[in-house]
Short mmCIF file of C-alpha atoms in Angstrom, two decimals:
data_model
loop_
_atom_site.label_atom_id
_atom_site.label_comp_id
_atom_site.label_asym_id
_atom_site.label_seq_id
_atom_site.Cartn_x
_atom_site.Cartn_y
_atom_site.Cartn_z
CA UNK A 1 191.47 168.46 77.94
CA UNK A 2 194.60 166.71 78.80
CA UNK A 3 197.03 167.72 81.72
CA UNK A 4 199.64 169.43 79.23
CA UNK A 5 196.69 171.24 77.40
CA UNK A 6 195.25 172.32 81.10
CA UNK A 7 198.85 173.65 82.03
CA UNK A 8 199.47 175.33 79.07
CA UNK A 9 195.80 177.23 78.94
CA UNK A 10 196.87 178.59 82.92
CA UNK A 11 200.06 179.81 81.94
CA UNK A 12 202.45 177.09 83.56
CA UNK A 13 204.05 175.84 80.65
CA UNK A 14 205.03 176.99 76.93
CA UNK A 15 204.58 175.13 73.69
CA UNK A 16 207.51 173.18 74.30
CA UNK A 17 206.32 171.44 77.45
CA UNK A 18 208.62 173.34 79.61
CA UNK A 19 207.48 175.07 83.30
CA UNK A 20 207.68 178.33 82.95
CA UNK A 21 207.85 179.39 86.55
CA UNK A 22 208.79 177.09 89.64
CA UNK A 23 206.88 177.01 93.15
CA UNK A 24 208.40 175.59 96.43
CA UNK A 25 205.70 173.77 98.52
CA UNK A 26 205.44 174.77 101.77
CA UNK A 27 205.49 171.03 103.63
CA UNK A 28 206.05 170.58 107.55
CA UNK A 29 208.77 168.01 107.76
CA UNK A 30 209.84 166.40 111.55
CA UNK A 31 213.56 166.54 110.75
CA UNK A 32 215.66 169.51 109.45
CA UNK A 33 217.76 167.55 106.91
CA UNK A 34 214.81 165.97 104.98
CA UNK A 35 213.35 169.62 105.05
CA UNK A 36 217.19 170.83 103.52
CA UNK A 37 217.63 168.03 101.57
CA UNK A 38 213.81 168.26 99.66
CA UNK A 39 214.28 172.25 99.04
CA UNK A 40 217.96 171.42 97.34
CA UNK A 41 216.70 168.59 95.25
CA UNK A 42 213.28 170.41 94.36
CA UNK A 43 215.19 173.35 92.91
CA UNK A 44 217.73 171.34 91.12
CA UNK A 45 214.72 169.10 89.72
CA UNK A 46 214.40 169.30 85.89
CA UNK A 47 212.07 171.95 84.34
CA UNK A 48 212.46 171.55 80.76
CA UNK A 49 211.43 168.40 78.72
CA UNK A 50 214.35 166.73 77.53
CA UNK A 51 215.67 163.70 75.80
CA UNK A 52 217.15 162.05 79.37
CA UNK A 53 215.25 163.45 82.16
CA UNK A 54 211.20 164.23 82.51
CA UNK A 55 210.32 167.58 84.34
CA UNK A 56 210.43 166.68 88.26
CA UNK A 57 214.15 164.55 87.84
CA UNK A 58 217.34 164.74 88.56
CA UNK A 59 220.41 162.73 87.93
CA UNK A 60 222.19 162.95 91.62
CA UNK A 61 225.82 161.57 91.44
CA UNK A 62 228.38 160.32 94.14
CA UNK A 63 230.05 164.05 93.05
CA UNK A 64 226.84 165.44 94.30
CA UNK A 65 226.79 163.53 97.21
CA UNK A 66 230.26 164.73 98.33
CA UNK A 67 229.27 168.10 97.07
CA UNK A 68 226.35 168.25 99.61
CA UNK A 69 227.80 166.62 102.61
CA UNK A 70 231.05 168.73 102.32
CA UNK A 71 228.60 172.22 101.62
CA UNK A 72 226.22 171.20 104.85
CA UNK A 73 229.15 169.90 107.33
CA UNK A 74 226.94 166.60 107.18
CA UNK A 75 227.97 162.75 106.97
CA UNK A 76 226.86 160.82 103.98
CA UNK A 77 224.61 158.58 106.40
CA UNK A 78 222.55 161.75 107.28
CA UNK A 79 222.12 162.47 103.62
CA UNK A 80 221.11 158.78 102.84
CA UNK A 81 219.16 158.74 105.84
CA UNK A 82 216.84 161.76 105.11
CA UNK A 83 216.62 160.61 101.58
CA UNK A 84 215.22 157.00 102.38
CA UNK A 85 212.80 159.28 104.90
CA UNK A 86 211.55 161.22 102.10
CA UNK A 87 210.94 158.15 99.91
CA UNK A 88 208.85 156.71 102.36
CA UNK A 89 206.95 159.65 102.98
CA UNK A 90 206.46 159.44 98.84
CA UNK A 91 207.84 162.59 97.96
CA UNK A 92 210.99 161.19 96.27
CA UNK A 93 211.28 157.94 94.79
CA UNK A 94 214.61 156.94 93.09
CA UNK A 95 216.50 154.33 91.06
CA UNK A 96 220.11 153.37 90.95
CA UNK A 97 221.81 154.40 87.77
CA UNK A 98 223.40 151.50 86.12
CA UNK A 99 227.28 151.69 86.14
CA UNK A 100 227.87 153.69 89.17
CA UNK A 101 226.50 156.83 87.64
CA UNK A 102 224.31 157.80 90.38
CA UNK A 103 220.72 157.98 91.22
CA UNK A 104 218.18 159.09 89.02
CA UNK A 105 215.71 160.93 91.46
CA UNK A 106 211.94 161.93 90.83
CA UNK A 107 210.06 164.22 93.22
CA UNK A 108 206.84 163.29 93.27
CA UNK A 109 203.62 164.90 92.16
CA UNK A 110 206.24 168.21 91.17
CA UNK A 111 203.67 168.88 88.46
CA UNK A 112 200.40 169.14 91.00
CA UNK A 113 202.34 171.30 93.22
CA UNK A 114 202.79 173.88 90.41
CA UNK A 115 199.51 173.45 89.27
CA UNK A 116 197.72 173.88 92.70
CA UNK A 117 200.20 176.90 92.66
CA UNK A 118 199.20 178.29 89.24
CA UNK A 119 195.67 177.79 90.14
CA UNK A 120 196.29 180.04 93.47
CA UNK A 121 198.08 182.54 91.65
CA UNK A 122 195.59 183.06 89.01
CA UNK A 123 192.90 183.13 91.74
CA UNK A 124 194.96 185.92 93.12
CA UNK A 125 195.50 188.34 89.80
CA UNK A 126 193.94 191.53 89.75
CA UNK A 127 192.01 192.26 86.69
#
């Protein structure tokens, strides 16, 4: 049984391969802004299969950076430093897109967090 079949069997994916729910992992961060940024990226990550992105990926444009820094009232360097720390911790990976179209960010182990959460929900369900 491949992973998609397993995920469908436990009720995590529908027949299209889309996530039916998301589970936010509880991770301990040393830096406050790492927690804030990771939570934001995790919530914004793709949860449906589509032509451009895989589940757990998102495109973060320059406009997204500006909006986030304005909303959080921090400078761009704070966000960049946090993103680089998350990358060094193997929580996210990113690559620059061509023609300044932003970053393709991948939340590492995105589906594994969901698998673990779904298994916990299944084991805690009352029959």
